PDB file of C-alpha atoms and ligand atoms in Angstrom:
ATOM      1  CA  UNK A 145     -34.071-106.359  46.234  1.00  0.00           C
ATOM      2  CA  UNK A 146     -34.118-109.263  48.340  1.00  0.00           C
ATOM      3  CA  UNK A 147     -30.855-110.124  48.357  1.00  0.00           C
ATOM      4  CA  UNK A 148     -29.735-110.277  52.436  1.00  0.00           C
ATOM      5  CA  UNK A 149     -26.700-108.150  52.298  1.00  0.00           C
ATOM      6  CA  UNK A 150     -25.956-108.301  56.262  1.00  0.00           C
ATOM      7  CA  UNK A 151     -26.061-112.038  55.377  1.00  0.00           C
ATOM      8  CA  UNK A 152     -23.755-111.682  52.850  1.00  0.00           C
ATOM      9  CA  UNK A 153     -20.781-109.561  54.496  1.00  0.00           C
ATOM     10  CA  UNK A 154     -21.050-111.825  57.618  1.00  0.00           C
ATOM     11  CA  UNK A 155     -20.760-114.453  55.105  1.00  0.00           C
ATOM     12  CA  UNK A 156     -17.618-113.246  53.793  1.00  0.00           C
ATOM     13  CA  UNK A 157     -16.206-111.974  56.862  1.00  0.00           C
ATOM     14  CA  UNK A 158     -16.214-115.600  58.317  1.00  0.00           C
ATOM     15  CA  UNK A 159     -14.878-117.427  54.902  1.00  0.00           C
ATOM     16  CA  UNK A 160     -11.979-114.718  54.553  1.00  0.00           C
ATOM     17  CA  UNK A 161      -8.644-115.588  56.288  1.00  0.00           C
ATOM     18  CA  UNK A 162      -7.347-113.604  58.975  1.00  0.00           C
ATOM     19  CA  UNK A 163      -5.534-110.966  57.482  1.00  0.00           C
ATOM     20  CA  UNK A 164      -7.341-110.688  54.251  1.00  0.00           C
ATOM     21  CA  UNK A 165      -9.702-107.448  53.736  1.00  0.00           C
ATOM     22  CA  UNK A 166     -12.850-106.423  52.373  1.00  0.00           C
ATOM     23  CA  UNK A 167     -13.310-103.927  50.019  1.00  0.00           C
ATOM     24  CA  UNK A 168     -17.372-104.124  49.476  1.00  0.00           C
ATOM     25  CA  UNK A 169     -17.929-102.674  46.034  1.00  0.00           C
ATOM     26  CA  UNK A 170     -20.918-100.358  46.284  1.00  0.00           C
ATOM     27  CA  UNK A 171     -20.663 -98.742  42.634  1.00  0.00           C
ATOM     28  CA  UNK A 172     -24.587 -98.582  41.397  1.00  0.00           C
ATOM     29  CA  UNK A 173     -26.277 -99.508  44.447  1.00  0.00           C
ATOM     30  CA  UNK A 174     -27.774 -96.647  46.735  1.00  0.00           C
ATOM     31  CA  UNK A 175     -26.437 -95.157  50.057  1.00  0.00           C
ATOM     32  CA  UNK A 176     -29.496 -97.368  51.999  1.00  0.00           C
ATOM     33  CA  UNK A 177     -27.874-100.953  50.521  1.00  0.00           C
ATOM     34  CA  UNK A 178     -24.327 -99.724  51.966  1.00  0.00           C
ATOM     35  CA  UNK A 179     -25.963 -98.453  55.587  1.00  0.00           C
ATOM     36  CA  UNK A 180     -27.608-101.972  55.341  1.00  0.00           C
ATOM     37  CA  UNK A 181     -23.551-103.317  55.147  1.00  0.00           C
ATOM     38  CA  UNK A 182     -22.944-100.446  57.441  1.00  0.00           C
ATOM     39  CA  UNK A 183     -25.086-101.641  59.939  1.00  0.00           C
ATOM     40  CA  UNK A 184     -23.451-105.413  60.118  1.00  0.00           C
ATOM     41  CA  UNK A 185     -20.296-104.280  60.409  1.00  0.00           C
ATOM     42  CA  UNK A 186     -18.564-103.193  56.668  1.00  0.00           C
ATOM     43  CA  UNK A 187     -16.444 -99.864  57.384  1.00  0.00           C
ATOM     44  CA  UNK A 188     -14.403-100.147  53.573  1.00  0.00           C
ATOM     45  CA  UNK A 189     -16.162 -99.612  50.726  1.00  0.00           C
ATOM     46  CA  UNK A 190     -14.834 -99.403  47.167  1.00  0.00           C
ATOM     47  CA  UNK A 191     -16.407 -97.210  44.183  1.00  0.00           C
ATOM     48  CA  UNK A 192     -15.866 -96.464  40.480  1.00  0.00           C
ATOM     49  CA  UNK A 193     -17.229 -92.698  39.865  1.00  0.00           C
ATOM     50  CA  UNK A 194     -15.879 -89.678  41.372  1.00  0.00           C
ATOM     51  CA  UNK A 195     -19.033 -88.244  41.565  1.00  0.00           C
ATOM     52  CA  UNK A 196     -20.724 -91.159  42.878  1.00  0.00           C
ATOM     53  CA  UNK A 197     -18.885 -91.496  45.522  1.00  0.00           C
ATOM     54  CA  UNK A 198     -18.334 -88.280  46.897  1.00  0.00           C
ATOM     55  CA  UNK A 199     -22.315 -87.923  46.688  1.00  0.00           C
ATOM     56  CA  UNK A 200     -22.476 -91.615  48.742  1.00  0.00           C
ATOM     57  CA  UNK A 201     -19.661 -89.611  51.365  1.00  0.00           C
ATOM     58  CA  UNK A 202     -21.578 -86.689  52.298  1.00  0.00           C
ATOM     59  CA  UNK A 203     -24.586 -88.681  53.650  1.00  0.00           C
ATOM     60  CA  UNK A 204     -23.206 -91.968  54.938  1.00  0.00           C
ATOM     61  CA  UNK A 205     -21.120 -92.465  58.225  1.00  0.00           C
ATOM     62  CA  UNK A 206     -18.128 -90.342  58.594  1.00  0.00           C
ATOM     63  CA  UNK A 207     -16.081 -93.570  59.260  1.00  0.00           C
ATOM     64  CA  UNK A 208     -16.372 -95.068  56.243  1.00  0.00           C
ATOM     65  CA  UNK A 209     -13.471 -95.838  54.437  1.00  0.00           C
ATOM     66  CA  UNK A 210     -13.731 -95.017  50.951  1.00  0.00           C
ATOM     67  CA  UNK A 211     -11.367 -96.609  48.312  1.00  0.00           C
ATOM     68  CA  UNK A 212     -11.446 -95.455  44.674  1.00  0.00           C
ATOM     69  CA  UNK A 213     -10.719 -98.431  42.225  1.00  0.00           C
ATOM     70  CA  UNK A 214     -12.043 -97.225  38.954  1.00  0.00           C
ATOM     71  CA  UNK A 215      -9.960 -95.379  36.080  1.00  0.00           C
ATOM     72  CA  UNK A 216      -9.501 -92.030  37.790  1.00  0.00           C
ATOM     73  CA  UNK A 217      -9.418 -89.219  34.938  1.00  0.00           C
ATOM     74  CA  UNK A 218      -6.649 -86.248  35.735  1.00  0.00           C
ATOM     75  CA  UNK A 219      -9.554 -83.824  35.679  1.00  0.00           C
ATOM     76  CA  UNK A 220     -11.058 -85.672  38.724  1.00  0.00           C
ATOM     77  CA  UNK A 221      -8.134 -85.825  40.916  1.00  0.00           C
ATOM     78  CA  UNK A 222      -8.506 -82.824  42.893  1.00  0.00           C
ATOM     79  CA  UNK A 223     -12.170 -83.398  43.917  1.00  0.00           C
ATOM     80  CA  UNK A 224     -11.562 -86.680  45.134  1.00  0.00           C
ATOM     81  CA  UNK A 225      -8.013 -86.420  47.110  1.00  0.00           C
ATOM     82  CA  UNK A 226      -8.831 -85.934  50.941  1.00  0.00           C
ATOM     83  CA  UNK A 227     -12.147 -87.460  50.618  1.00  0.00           C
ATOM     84  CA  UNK A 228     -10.546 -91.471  50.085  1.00  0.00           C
ATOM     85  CA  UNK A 229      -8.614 -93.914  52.318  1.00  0.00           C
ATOM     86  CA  UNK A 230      -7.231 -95.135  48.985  1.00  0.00           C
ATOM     87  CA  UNK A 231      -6.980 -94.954  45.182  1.00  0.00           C
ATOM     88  CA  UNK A 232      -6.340 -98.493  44.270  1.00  0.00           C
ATOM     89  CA  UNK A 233      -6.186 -97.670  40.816  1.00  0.00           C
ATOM     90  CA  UNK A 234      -3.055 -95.673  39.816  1.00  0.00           C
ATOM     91  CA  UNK A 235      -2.463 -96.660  36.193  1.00  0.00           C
ATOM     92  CA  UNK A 236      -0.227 -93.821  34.648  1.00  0.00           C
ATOM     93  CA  UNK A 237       2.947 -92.274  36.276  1.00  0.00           C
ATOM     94  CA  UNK A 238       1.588 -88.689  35.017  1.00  0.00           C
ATOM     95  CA  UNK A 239      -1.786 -89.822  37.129  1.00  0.00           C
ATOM     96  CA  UNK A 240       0.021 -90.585  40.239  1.00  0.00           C
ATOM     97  CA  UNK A 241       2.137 -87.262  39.633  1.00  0.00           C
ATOM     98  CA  UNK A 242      -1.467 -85.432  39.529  1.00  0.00           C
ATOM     99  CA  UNK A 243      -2.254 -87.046  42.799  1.00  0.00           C
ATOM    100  CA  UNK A 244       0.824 -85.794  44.283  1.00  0.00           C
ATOM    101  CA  UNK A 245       0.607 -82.730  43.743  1.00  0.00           C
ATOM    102  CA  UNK A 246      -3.165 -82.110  44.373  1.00  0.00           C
ATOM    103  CA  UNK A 247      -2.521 -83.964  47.868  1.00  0.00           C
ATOM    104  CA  UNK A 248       0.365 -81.752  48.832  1.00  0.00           C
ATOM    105  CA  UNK A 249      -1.760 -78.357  47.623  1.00  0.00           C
ATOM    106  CA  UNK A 250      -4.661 -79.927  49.739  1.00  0.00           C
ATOM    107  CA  UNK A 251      -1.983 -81.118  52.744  1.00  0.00           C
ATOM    108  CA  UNK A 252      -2.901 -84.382  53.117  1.00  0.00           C
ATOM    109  CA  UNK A 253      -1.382 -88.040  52.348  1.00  0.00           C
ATOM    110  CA  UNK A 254      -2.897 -89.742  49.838  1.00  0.00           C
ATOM    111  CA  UNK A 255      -2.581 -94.018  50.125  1.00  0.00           C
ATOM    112  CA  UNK A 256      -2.453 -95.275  46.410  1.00  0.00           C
ATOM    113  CA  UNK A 257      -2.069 -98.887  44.799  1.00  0.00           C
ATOM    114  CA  UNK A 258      -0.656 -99.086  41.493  1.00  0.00           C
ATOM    115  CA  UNK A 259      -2.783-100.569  39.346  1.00  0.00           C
ATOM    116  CA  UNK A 260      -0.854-103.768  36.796  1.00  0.00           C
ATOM    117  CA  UNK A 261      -2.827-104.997  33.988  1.00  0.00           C
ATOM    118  CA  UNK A 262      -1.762-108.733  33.035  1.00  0.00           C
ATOM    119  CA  UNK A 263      -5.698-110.291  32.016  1.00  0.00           C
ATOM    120  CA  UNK A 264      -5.834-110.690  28.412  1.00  0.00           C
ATOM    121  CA  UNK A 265      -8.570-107.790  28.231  1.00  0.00           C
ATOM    122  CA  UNK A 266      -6.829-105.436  25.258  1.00  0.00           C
ATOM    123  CA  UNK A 267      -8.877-102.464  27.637  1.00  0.00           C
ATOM    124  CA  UNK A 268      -8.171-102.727  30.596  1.00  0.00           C
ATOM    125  CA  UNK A 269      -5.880 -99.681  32.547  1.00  0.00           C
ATOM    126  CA  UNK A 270      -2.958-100.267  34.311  1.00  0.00           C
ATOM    127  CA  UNK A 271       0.785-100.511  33.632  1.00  0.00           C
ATOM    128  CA  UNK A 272       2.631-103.577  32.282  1.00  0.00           C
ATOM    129  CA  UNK A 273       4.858-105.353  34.149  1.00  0.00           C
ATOM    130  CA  UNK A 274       7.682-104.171  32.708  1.00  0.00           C
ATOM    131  CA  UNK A 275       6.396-100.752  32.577  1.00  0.00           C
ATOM    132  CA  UNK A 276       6.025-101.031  36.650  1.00  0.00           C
ATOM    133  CA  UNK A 277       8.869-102.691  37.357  1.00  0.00           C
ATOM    134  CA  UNK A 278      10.949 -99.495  34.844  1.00  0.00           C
ATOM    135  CA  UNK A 279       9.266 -97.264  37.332  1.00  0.00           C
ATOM    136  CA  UNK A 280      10.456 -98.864  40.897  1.00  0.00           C
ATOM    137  CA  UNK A 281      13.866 -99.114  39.064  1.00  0.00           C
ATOM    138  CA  UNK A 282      13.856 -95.964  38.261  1.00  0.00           C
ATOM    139  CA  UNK A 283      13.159 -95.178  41.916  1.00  0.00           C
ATOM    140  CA  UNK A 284      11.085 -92.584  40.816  1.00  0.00           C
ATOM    141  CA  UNK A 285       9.005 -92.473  43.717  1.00  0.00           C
ATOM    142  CA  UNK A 286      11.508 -90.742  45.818  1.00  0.00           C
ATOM    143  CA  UNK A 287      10.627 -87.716  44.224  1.00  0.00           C
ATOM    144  CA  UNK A 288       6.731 -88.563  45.781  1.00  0.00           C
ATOM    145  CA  UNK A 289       6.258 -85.917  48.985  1.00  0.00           C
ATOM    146  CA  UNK A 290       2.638 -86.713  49.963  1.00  0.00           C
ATOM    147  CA  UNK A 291       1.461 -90.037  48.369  1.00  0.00           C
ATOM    148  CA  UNK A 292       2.327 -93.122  49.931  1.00  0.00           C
ATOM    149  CA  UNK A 293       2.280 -96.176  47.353  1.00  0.00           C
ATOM    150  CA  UNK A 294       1.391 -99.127  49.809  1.00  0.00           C
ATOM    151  CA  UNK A 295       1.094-101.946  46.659  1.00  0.00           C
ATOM    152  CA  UNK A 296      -0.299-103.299  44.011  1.00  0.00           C
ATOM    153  CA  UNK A 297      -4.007-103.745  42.933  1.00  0.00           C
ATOM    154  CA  UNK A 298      -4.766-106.118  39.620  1.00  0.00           C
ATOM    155  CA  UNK A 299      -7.263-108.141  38.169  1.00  0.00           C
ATOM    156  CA  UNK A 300      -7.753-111.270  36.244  1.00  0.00           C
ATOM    157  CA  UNK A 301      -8.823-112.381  32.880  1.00  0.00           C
ATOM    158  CA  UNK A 302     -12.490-112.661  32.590  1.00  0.00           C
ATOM    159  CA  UNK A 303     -12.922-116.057  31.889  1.00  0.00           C
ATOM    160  CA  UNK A 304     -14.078-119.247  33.479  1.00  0.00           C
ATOM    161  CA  UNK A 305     -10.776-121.003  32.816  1.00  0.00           C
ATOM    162  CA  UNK A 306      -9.549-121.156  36.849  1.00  0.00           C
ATOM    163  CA  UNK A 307      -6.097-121.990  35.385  1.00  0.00           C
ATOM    164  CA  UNK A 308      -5.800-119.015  33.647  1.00  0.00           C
ATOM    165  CA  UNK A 309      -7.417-116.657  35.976  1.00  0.00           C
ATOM    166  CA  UNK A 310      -4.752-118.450  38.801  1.00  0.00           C
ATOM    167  CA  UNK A 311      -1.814-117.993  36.088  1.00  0.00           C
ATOM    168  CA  UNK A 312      -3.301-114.223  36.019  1.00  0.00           C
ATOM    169  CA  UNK A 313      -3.212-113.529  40.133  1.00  0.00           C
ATOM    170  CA  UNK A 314       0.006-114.994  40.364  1.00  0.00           C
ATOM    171  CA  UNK A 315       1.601-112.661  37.661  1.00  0.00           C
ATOM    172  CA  UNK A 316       0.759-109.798  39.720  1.00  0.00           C
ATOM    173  CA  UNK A 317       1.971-111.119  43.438  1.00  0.00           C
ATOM    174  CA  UNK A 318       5.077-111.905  41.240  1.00  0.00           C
ATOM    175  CA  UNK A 319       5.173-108.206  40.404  1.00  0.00           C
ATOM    176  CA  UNK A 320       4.578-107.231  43.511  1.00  0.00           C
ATOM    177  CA  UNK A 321       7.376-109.828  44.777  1.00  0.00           C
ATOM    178  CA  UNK A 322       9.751-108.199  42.202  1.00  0.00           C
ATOM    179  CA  UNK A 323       9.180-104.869  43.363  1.00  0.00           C
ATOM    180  CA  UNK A 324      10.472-105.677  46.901  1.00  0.00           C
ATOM    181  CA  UNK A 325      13.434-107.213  45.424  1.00  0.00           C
ATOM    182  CA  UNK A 326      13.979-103.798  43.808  1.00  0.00           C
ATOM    183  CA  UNK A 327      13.398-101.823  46.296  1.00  0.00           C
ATOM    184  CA  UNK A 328      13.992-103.468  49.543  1.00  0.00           C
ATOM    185  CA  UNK A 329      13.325-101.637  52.608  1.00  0.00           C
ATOM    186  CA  UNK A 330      12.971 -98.167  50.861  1.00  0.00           C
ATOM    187  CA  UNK A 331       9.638 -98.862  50.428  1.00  0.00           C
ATOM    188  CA  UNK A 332       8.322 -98.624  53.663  1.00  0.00           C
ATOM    189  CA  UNK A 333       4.527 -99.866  54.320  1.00  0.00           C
ATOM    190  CA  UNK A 334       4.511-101.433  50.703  1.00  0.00           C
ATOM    191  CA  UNK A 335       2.705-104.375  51.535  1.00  0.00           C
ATOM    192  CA  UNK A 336      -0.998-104.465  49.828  1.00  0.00           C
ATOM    193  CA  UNK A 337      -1.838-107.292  47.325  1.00  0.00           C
ATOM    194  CA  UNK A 338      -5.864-106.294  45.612  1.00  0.00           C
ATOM    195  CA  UNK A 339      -6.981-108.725  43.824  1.00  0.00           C
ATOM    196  CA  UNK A 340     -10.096-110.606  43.680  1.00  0.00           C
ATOM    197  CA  UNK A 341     -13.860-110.083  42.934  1.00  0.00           C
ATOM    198  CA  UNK A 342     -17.304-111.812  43.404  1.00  0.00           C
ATOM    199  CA  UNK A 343     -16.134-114.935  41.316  1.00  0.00           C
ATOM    200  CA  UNK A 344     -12.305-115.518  41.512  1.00  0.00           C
ATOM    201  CA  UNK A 345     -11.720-114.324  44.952  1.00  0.00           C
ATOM    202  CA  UNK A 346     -10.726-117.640  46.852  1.00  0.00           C
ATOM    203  CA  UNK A 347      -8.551-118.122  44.169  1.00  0.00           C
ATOM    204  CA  UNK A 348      -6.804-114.866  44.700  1.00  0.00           C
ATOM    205  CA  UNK A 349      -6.172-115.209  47.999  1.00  0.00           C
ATOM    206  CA  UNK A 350      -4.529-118.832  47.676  1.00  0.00           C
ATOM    207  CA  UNK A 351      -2.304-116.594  45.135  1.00  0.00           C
ATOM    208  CA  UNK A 352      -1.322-114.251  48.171  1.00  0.00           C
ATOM    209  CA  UNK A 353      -4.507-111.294  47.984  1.00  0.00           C
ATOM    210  CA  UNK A 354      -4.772-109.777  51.495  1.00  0.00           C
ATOM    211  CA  UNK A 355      -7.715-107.386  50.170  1.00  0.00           C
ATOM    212  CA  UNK A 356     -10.494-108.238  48.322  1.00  0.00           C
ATOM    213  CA  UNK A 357     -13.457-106.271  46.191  1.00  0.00           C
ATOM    214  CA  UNK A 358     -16.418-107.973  46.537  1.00  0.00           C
ATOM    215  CA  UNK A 359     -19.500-106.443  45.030  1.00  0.00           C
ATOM    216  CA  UNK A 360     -22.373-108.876  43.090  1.00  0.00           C
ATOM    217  CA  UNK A 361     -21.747-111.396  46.009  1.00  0.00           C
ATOM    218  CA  UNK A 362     -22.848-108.594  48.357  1.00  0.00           C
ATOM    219  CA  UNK A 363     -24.915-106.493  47.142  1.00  0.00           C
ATOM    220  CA  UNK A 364     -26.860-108.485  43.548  1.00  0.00           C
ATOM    221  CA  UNK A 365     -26.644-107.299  39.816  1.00  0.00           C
ATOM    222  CA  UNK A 366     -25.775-104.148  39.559  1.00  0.00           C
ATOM    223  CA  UNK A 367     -28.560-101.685  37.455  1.00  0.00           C
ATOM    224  CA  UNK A 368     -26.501 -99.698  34.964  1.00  0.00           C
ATOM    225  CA  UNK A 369     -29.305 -97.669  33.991  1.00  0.00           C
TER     226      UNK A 369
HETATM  227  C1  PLP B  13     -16.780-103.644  39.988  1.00  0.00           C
HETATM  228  C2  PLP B  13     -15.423-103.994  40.436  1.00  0.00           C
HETATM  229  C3  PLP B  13     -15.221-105.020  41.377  1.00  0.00           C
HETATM  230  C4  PLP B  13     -16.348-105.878  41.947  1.00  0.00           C
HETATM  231  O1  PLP B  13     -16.763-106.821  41.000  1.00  0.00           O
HETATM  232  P1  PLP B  13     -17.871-107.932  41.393  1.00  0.00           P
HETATM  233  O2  PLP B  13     -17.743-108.942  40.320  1.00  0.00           O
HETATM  234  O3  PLP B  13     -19.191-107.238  41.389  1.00  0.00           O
HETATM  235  O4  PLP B  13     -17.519-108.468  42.727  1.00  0.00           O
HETATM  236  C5  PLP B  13     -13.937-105.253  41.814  1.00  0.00           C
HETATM  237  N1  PLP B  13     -12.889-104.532  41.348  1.00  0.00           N
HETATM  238  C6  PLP B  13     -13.046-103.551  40.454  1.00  0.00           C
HETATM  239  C7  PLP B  13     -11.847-102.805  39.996  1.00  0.00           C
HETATM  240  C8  PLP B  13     -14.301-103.254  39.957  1.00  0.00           C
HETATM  241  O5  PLP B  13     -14.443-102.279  39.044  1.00  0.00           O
END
């Protein structure tokens, strides 16, 4: 526990460009290590488990912003819409359907990101390219009363070839280029590139990230036990 975590957010606060955001990813680290980012200054904090989080939101600071960026299963949905800023991880249309509804029985707005999987991974969620681009062709979303899709959230192949991972960030600001070409103005407030972690993101935001989710660099090794 001695990693200096104040140290570490001031760190990245001064290294990120204006206009680029920080997502601190808190998943497996208690609710003292995000008070201690709490305390220098980190209001946006990312997490991976429903339950997790919403245990970490009912003793931390009411203005935390909380952003969900972990596979989000349908059964979940309605415990966690109200209680986030942001799902960053929309990766089916029948999951973004779910949050629809549940956020229009609950009256609120729910901000999502749609999640694009191009790393060469074979697991990882998300929808294709194509499969995203079908969807904003489709103009589906129009039929979308309380969820607001603000952009795109992706990551890169986990590898230590930069070329690759650079090829990988890329793909997805292409996507989210592409969608804008669809869509043009329709979709208003569309204008959030995630990507980025601990170890790839300076590379992502030469690519064109303007949010970031930072957790090892932060907070040390996570303890999965
Ligand atoms: C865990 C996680 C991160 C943070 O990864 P680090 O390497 O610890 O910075 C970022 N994004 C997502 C989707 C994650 O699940």
């Amino acid at each position: 526990m001695s990693h200096d975590i104040a140290a570490e957010i001031r760190r990245l606060h001064s290294e990120l460009p204006e206009g680029v955001r920080l997502v601190a990813v808190s998943k497996f680290h208690p609710a003292e290590a995000i008070r201690e980012a709490y305390d220098a200054g980190q209001r946006l904090f990312g997490e991976s488990r429903v339950n997790e989080l919403l245990e970490k939101e009912a003793v931390l600071p009411s203005d935390i912003k909380w952003h969900f960026i972990g596979h989000l299963q349908t059964n979940k949905v309605r415990r966690l819409v109200g209680k986030v800023a942001m799902i960053e991880s929309i990766d089916t249309e029948r999951l973004l359907e779910l949050v629809d509804a549940e956020s229009r029985r609950a009256g609120v707005v729910t901000r999502v990101l749609m999640q694009v999987h191009v790393a060469r991974e074979e697991t990882k969620f998300g929808f294709s390219a194509d499969e995203l681009l079908d969807y904003f062709s489709r103009h589906a979303y129009r039929n979308l009363t309380n969820t607001h899709i603000c952009g795109v959230m992706g990551m890169a192949s986990n590898t230590d070839d930069t070329d690759r991972v650079r090829a990988d960030f890329k793909a997805i600001a292409d996507i989210f280029g592409e969608v804008h070409r669809i869509c043009g103005d329709e979709l208003c407030g569309f204008d959030v590139i995630s990507m980025g972690m601990s170890g790839d993101w300076p590379i992502a935001v030469a690519e064109g990230s303007n949010l970031v989710r930072v957790g090892t660099a932060i907070f040390g090794e996570r303890q999965y036990t």
